[in-house]
């Protein structure tokens, strides 16, 4: 739901809480549970009509977990949840993930503190009271000492600015804003723009029903077999039996998953050994390719080329039409755009009703009411699917655009880069915390587990403020500068910053282009502990201006 969808209502008297959380997705739900367990009064606002965040919105055909999946993509804070919930597949469909999230909301009675269909339109810090005030489109005005922004790393849709796109009179859906009513493709000519994870998941499903699908590709992608399969009762029982060991492994693993880390260099293996390992991983499918092949694929150009060549040869084998196969050849460093897991994407190009337009040689010039016009001519369509991704990582914070000290807007601070400390705090914005924000491992880590770990750290900091009757905590400019260097040093040791991707912000025109994710994985959490142990180095605390106000709503 966007700002524009819900009419404004008359303001009511101010409500007071210890903490306000924006977002009722996986992170916001855990933040609510955690702070409530600490004894705080908490209110959550979300524009959607139920819990789930990104899983509530992204319900396009084919949407499913596309990372190392079930039963590890889940909360770990409650052993009962693990006992109670049966995952059906290794990479669950969106609807299964949503059912799990709804179960968590029921199990912990979360909805009683969440206000749905409520969009936060304004969030401002008051230096005198050391509190945040939020105002919503439904007329709520609420204040709290702490503002937790669980606004989602992938939730602000990136809509392409193509001449005439608004003139198109047929159905048009963005994958990240998919309708809740069934969408029929039957007999329709469908255009799909975008070949990231969403487009690559959706295309084969849409092609099963549509009269014709035309894919408009700006960048050819490396995609790997998803290897999705049913999870047996025995596997679930085994996961439950060994849950403590699994959790310990997840906490130790760089990506937050219970896998072994790779220790070999691709360059130390012979070409035959590499080929054999790549083939084995290709046949097994799944994210293990990135986690269990070689440790230098994202670091060494030569190691990278060995895997890239392997995938290109697979695409040539699968796609029967050589001209189409050539258009599908990616030419960036493999893994430096978010790796994609596919379920029949390349095979789908062997269907008679699927065709591919390479926008590099045949760019879109405009839309008409009934067609996409590329340089080579007119493509009549009935439906447009925009799989064009998100203004990721920083976009949702900027959409909120909170106002910190002196009324400074975040959009004024984040002009050249997304200044932050620890990926959690921003200088000039006291008592505001981000979950999965820029500068954190966010999208490079098991996200439910990452939310729990970040929130645990934030909770300890909140406890410190309340125990010591402090009014505010805020990042120092020096802390931010040092953190920016640490984030950059980790990124610059890899090939990631050299590719245009949503990780580098290159997918959104005008966005600062730099790699804003903390690449240290589990090192990050060790760093958070270290900062806490050093009396919260890099943060400054402020006495409560009004002792009766601090720590109590
Ligand atoms: O978005 P994307 P996504 N004209 O940014 C193209 C997660 N995810 O929604 O590469 C033409 O990856 C753009 O082209 P280019 C996952 O982390 C998770 O697919 O920028 N094309 C690209 O091909 C994923 O990485 C799951 O040149 C335009 C595509 O649109 C992230 O979400 C499922 C264009 C966008 O790809 C984002 O994936 C799906 C334009 N003007 C996604 N603008 C699950 O786990 C953009 N493109 C379930």
Coordinates of C-alpha atoms in Angstrom, one line a residue, residues 43-382:
X43 CA 3.2 0.1 18.7
X44 CA 3.8 -1.1 15.1
X45 CA 2.4 0.5 12.0
X46 CA 2.3 -1.1 8.6
X47 CA 0.6 -0.1 5.3
X48 CA -0.3 -3.6 4.5
X49 CA -3.5 -5.3 5.8
X50 CA -1.6 -8.1 7.6
X51 CA 1.8 -9.2 8.7
X52 CA 4.5 -10.4 6.3
X53 CA 6.1 -7.4 4.8
X54 CA 7.9 -8.4 1.6
X55 CA 6.1 -11.8 1.7
X56 CA 2.8 -10.1 1.9
X57 CA 3.5 -8.0 -1.2
X58 CA 5.5 -10.4 -3.4
X59 CA 2.9 -13.0 -4.4
X60 CA 3.6 -13.2 -8.1
X61 CA 3.5 -16.6 -9.8
X62 CA 6.7 -18.6 -9.0
X63 CA 7.6 -16.5 -5.9
X64 CA 9.4 -18.7 -3.4
X65 CA 12.4 -18.7 -1.1
X66 CA 15.3 -18.4 -3.4
X67 CA 18.2 -18.8 -0.9
X68 CA 19.3 -21.6 1.3
X69 CA 15.8 -22.4 2.3
X70 CA 13.7 -24.3 4.8
X71 CA 14.0 -25.3 7.5
X72 CA 16.7 -22.6 8.1
X73 CA 15.0 -19.5 6.8
X74 CA 13.0 -19.0 10.0
X75 CA 13.1 -17.5 13.4
X76 CA 15.3 -19.2 16.0
X77 CA 14.2 -17.4 19.1
X78 CA 11.5 -19.9 20.0
X79 CA 12.2 -23.7 20.0
X80 CA 8.4 -24.2 20.1
X81 CA 8.2 -22.7 16.6
X82 CA 10.6 -25.3 15.3
X83 CA 8.7 -28.0 17.1
X84 CA 5.3 -26.8 15.8
X85 CA 6.0 -25.9 12.2
X86 CA 6.4 -28.4 9.3
X87 CA 8.1 -27.0 6.2
X88 CA 6.9 -28.8 3.1
X89 CA 9.7 -27.9 0.6
X90 CA 13.3 -26.8 0.7
X91 CA 12.4 -23.6 -1.0
X92 CA 9.0 -22.8 0.2
X93 CA 6.4 -21.0 -1.9
X94 CA 5.6 -17.4 -0.8
X95 CA 2.2 -18.6 0.5
X96 CA 3.9 -21.2 2.8
X97 CA 6.3 -18.6 4.1
X98 CA 3.3 -16.2 4.7
X99 CA 1.4 -19.0 6.6
X100 CA 4.4 -19.5 8.8
X101 CA 4.7 -15.7 9.5
X102 CA 0.9 -15.6 10.3
X103 CA 1.4 -18.6 12.6
X104 CA 4.2 -16.6 14.5
X105 CA 1.8 -13.6 14.8
X106 CA -0.9 -15.9 16.2
X107 CA 1.4 -17.8 18.5
X108 CA 2.8 -14.7 20.1
X109 CA -0.3 -12.6 19.9
X110 CA 1.5 -9.9 17.9
X111 CA -1.4 -8.4 16.0
X112 CA -2.8 -6.7 19.2
X113 CA 0.0 -4.2 19.0
X114 CA 0.1 -3.8 15.2
X115 CA -2.0 -1.2 13.4
X116 CA -2.4 -2.3 9.8
X117 CA -3.4 -0.2 6.7
X118 CA -1.6 2.6 8.4
X119 CA 1.1 4.4 6.6
X120 CA 3.6 6.5 8.6
X121 CA 3.8 9.8 6.7
X122 CA 5.9 11.8 9.0
X123 CA 8.5 10.9 11.7
X124 CA 10.3 13.7 13.5
X125 CA 12.6 13.9 16.5
X126 CA 12.0 16.4 19.2
X127 CA 15.3 17.4 20.8
X128 CA 13.6 18.9 23.9
X129 CA 11.6 15.7 24.8
X130 CA 14.1 13.3 23.2
X131 CA 11.2 11.5 21.6
X132 CA 10.1 10.7 18.1
X133 CA 6.7 11.6 16.9
X134 CA 5.1 9.8 14.0
X135 CA 2.0 10.8 12.1
X136 CA 0.0 8.4 9.9
X137 CA -2.4 8.7 7.0
X138 CA -5.1 7.4 9.3
X139 CA -4.8 10.4 11.6
X140 CA -2.7 8.7 14.3
X141 CA -0.2 10.8 16.1
X142 CA 2.1 8.8 18.4
X143 CA 5.3 9.5 20.2
X144 CA 8.0 7.2 21.6
X145 CA 11.5 7.4 22.9
X146 CA 12.7 4.8 20.3
X147 CA 11.9 4.5 16.7
X148 CA 12.7 1.2 15.1
X149 CA 12.7 1.3 11.3
X150 CA 11.9 -2.2 10.0
X151 CA 11.0 -0.8 6.7
X152 CA 12.4 -3.6 4.5
X153 CA 15.5 -3.8 2.3
X154 CA 13.5 -4.8 -0.7
X155 CA 10.2 -3.0 -0.4
X156 CA 10.2 0.2 -2.4
X157 CA 9.3 -0.7 -5.9
X158 CA 11.6 0.5 -8.7
X159 CA 9.3 1.7 -11.5
X160 CA 10.9 2.3 -14.8
X161 CA 10.5 5.7 -16.3
X162 CA 9.8 4.8 -19.9
X163 CA 8.0 7.3 -22.2
X164 CA 4.3 6.5 -22.5
X165 CA 4.3 3.8 -19.9
X166 CA 1.3 5.4 -18.2
X167 CA -0.5 5.4 -21.5
X168 CA -0.5 1.6 -21.6
X169 CA -4.1 0.6 -21.2
X170 CA -3.8 -3.1 -20.4
X171 CA -3.2 -4.7 -17.1
X172 CA 0.1 -3.7 -15.5
X173 CA 1.6 -5.3 -12.3
X174 CA 4.9 -4.9 -10.5
X175 CA 6.1 -8.2 -9.0
X176 CA 6.6 -6.5 -5.7
X177 CA 3.0 -5.1 -5.6
X178 CA 1.3 -8.2 -6.9
X179 CA -2.6 -8.1 -6.7
X180 CA -4.2 -10.3 -4.0
X181 CA -6.9 -11.3 -6.5
X182 CA -6.0 -14.0 -9.0
X183 CA -4.4 -12.7 -12.1
X184 CA -5.3 -14.6 -15.3
X185 CA -2.8 -14.9 -18.1
X186 CA -5.0 -17.1 -20.2
X187 CA -4.9 -16.2 -23.9
X188 CA -2.9 -13.0 -23.1
X189 CA 0.2 -11.6 -24.7
X190 CA 2.4 -10.7 -21.7
X191 CA 5.5 -8.5 -21.7
X192 CA 7.9 -9.0 -18.8
X193 CA 10.5 -6.3 -18.2
X194 CA 13.3 -7.4 -15.9
X195 CA 15.4 -10.6 -15.5
X196 CA 16.4 -10.5 -11.9
X197 CA 15.2 -13.1 -9.3
X198 CA 11.5 -12.0 -9.6
X199 CA 11.3 -12.0 -13.5
X200 CA 13.2 -15.3 -13.7
X201 CA 11.0 -17.0 -11.2
X202 CA 7.8 -15.6 -12.7
X203 CA 8.4 -16.1 -16.4
X204 CA 8.2 -19.9 -16.7
X205 CA 5.0 -19.9 -14.6
X206 CA 3.4 -17.2 -16.7
X207 CA 4.4 -18.9 -19.9
X208 CA 2.5 -22.0 -18.9
X209 CA -0.8 -20.1 -19.2
X210 CA -0.2 -17.1 -21.5
X211 CA -0.7 -17.0 -25.2
X212 CA 2.7 -15.5 -25.6
X213 CA 5.4 -14.1 -23.3
X214 CA 8.0 -11.6 -24.4
X215 CA 10.9 -11.0 -22.1
X216 CA 12.6 -7.6 -22.3
X217 CA 16.1 -8.1 -21.0
X218 CA 18.5 -5.3 -20.1
X219 CA 21.2 -7.5 -18.5
X220 CA 21.6 -11.2 -19.1
X221 CA 21.8 -13.1 -15.8
X222 CA 23.6 -16.0 -14.3
X223 CA 20.9 -18.3 -12.9
X224 CA 21.4 -21.7 -11.2
X225 CA 19.0 -24.6 -10.7
X226 CA 17.0 -24.0 -7.6
X227 CA 17.0 -27.7 -6.7
X228 CA 13.7 -27.3 -4.8
X229 CA 12.3 -30.5 -3.5
X230 CA 9.9 -31.7 -0.8
X231 CA 11.3 -31.9 2.7
X232 CA 10.6 -35.3 4.1
X233 CA 9.1 -36.0 7.6
X234 CA 12.4 -37.6 8.4
X235 CA 14.4 -34.5 7.5
X236 CA 12.1 -32.3 9.6
X237 CA 12.5 -34.7 12.5
X238 CA 16.2 -34.7 12.1
X239 CA 16.3 -30.9 12.0
X240 CA 14.3 -30.8 15.3
X241 CA 16.5 -33.4 16.9
X242 CA 19.7 -31.5 16.0
X243 CA 18.2 -28.0 16.3
X244 CA 20.7 -26.9 18.9
X245 CA 23.7 -27.9 16.7
X246 CA 22.0 -26.3 13.7
X247 CA 21.6 -23.0 15.5
X248 CA 25.2 -23.0 16.7
X249 CA 26.3 -23.6 13.1
X250 CA 24.0 -20.8 11.8
X251 CA 25.5 -18.4 14.3
X252 CA 29.0 -19.3 13.3
X253 CA 28.5 -19.3 9.5
X254 CA 29.2 -16.1 7.5
X255 CA 25.8 -16.1 5.9
X256 CA 23.8 -17.4 8.9
X257 CA 23.2 -20.9 7.5
X258 CA 24.1 -24.2 8.9
X259 CA 26.6 -25.1 6.2
X260 CA 30.3 -25.7 6.1
X261 CA 32.3 -22.9 4.7
X262 CA 34.5 -23.4 1.6
X263 CA 38.2 -23.3 2.3
X264 CA 39.6 -24.1 -1.2
X265 CA 40.6 -21.8 -3.9
X266 CA 39.3 -22.5 -7.4
X267 CA 42.8 -21.8 -8.7
X268 CA 44.3 -24.6 -6.7
X269 CA 42.0 -27.1 -8.3
X270 CA 42.7 -28.5 -11.8
X271 CA 40.2 -27.6 -14.5
X272 CA 38.8 -31.2 -14.4
X273 CA 38.3 -31.0 -10.6
X274 CA 36.6 -27.6 -10.9
X275 CA 34.3 -29.0 -13.7
X276 CA 33.4 -32.0 -11.7
X277 CA 32.5 -29.9 -8.6
X278 CA 30.5 -27.4 -10.6
X279 CA 28.6 -30.2 -12.3
X280 CA 27.9 -31.9 -9.0
X281 CA 26.6 -28.6 -7.5
X282 CA 24.6 -27.8 -10.6
X283 CA 22.9 -31.2 -10.4
X284 CA 22.1 -30.8 -6.7
X285 CA 20.9 -27.2 -7.2
X286 CA 20.4 -24.5 -4.6
X287 CA 22.5 -21.9 -3.0
X288 CA 25.3 -24.3 -2.0
X289 CA 27.0 -23.3 -5.2
X290 CA 28.0 -20.0 -3.6
X291 CA 28.5 -21.3 -0.1
X292 CA 30.3 -24.6 -0.7
X293 CA 32.3 -24.4 -4.0
X294 CA 35.4 -22.2 -3.8
X295 CA 36.3 -19.3 -1.5
X296 CA 37.6 -17.0 -4.2
X297 CA 34.8 -16.9 -6.8
X298 CA 33.9 -13.4 -5.7
X299 CA 37.5 -12.3 -5.2
X300 CA 39.6 -13.5 -8.1
X301 CA 38.8 -12.7 -11.7
X302 CA 40.3 -15.9 -12.8
X303 CA 38.4 -18.0 -10.3
X304 CA 35.2 -16.1 -11.2
X305 CA 35.7 -16.8 -14.9
X306 CA 35.9 -20.5 -14.3
X307 CA 32.4 -20.6 -12.8
X308 CA 31.0 -18.0 -15.3
X309 CA 32.3 -20.1 -18.2
X310 CA 30.7 -23.2 -16.7
X311 CA 27.3 -21.5 -16.4
X312 CA 27.5 -20.0 -19.9
X313 CA 28.1 -23.5 -21.3
X314 CA 25.1 -24.8 -19.4
X315 CA 22.9 -22.0 -20.9
X316 CA 24.1 -23.0 -24.4
X317 CA 23.3 -26.6 -23.7
X318 CA 19.8 -25.9 -22.4
X319 CA 18.5 -23.2 -24.8
X320 CA 18.0 -24.8 -28.3
X321 CA 17.9 -21.7 -30.4
X322 CA 21.6 -20.5 -30.7
X323 CA 20.6 -16.8 -31.3
X324 CA 18.4 -16.8 -28.1
X325 CA 21.2 -18.5 -26.2
X326 CA 23.7 -15.9 -27.2
X327 CA 21.4 -13.1 -26.0
X328 CA 21.2 -14.9 -22.7
X329 CA 24.9 -14.9 -22.2
X330 CA 25.8 -12.8 -19.1
X331 CA 29.0 -10.8 -19.3
X332 CA 29.5 -9.5 -15.7
X333 CA 31.4 -11.3 -12.9
X334 CA 29.2 -14.2 -11.7
X335 CA 27.8 -13.7 -8.2
X336 CA 28.4 -10.0 -8.3
X337 CA 24.7 -9.4 -9.0
X338 CA 22.5 -11.3 -6.5
X339 CA 22.7 -15.0 -7.6
X340 CA 19.5 -16.2 -9.0
X341 CA 17.9 -19.6 -8.5
X342 CA 15.6 -20.7 -11.3
X343 CA 13.0 -23.3 -11.8
X344 CA 12.9 -23.9 -15.6
X345 CA 13.8 -20.4 -16.7
X346 CA 16.3 -21.3 -19.5
X347 CA 14.1 -24.3 -20.6
X348 CA 11.2 -22.0 -21.0
X349 CA 12.9 -20.3 -24.0
X350 CA 12.5 -23.6 -25.8
X351 CA 8.7 -23.1 -25.8
X352 CA 7.0 -21.7 -28.9
X353 CA 5.2 -19.0 -26.9
X354 CA 8.3 -17.4 -25.3
X355 CA 10.6 -14.9 -27.0
X356 CA 13.4 -12.6 -25.9
X357 CA 14.2 -9.0 -26.7
X358 CA 17.7 -7.9 -25.9
X359 CA 17.3 -4.3 -24.9
X360 CA 21.0 -3.6 -25.4
X361 CA 20.6 -4.1 -29.1
X362 CA 16.9 -3.2 -29.4
X363 CA 16.0 -0.7 -26.7
X364 CA 12.4 0.2 -25.7
X365 CA 11.5 3.6 -27.2
X366 CA 8.1 4.0 -25.7
X367 CA 4.7 2.5 -24.9
X368 CA 1.5 2.9 -26.6
X369 CA -2.0 2.0 -25.3
X370 CA -1.6 -1.5 -26.7
X371 CA 2.1 -2.2 -27.2
X372 CA 5.8 -1.8 -26.4
X373 CA 7.7 -0.1 -29.1
X374 CA 11.4 -1.0 -29.4
X375 CA 13.8 0.3 -32.0
X376 CA 13.0 -2.7 -34.2
X377 CA 9.2 -2.3 -34.1
X378 CA 6.0 -2.8 -32.3
X379 CA 5.2 -5.6 -29.8
X380 CA 1.4 -5.7 -29.2
X381 CA 0.7 -6.9 -25.6
X382 CA -2.3 -7.3 -23.3

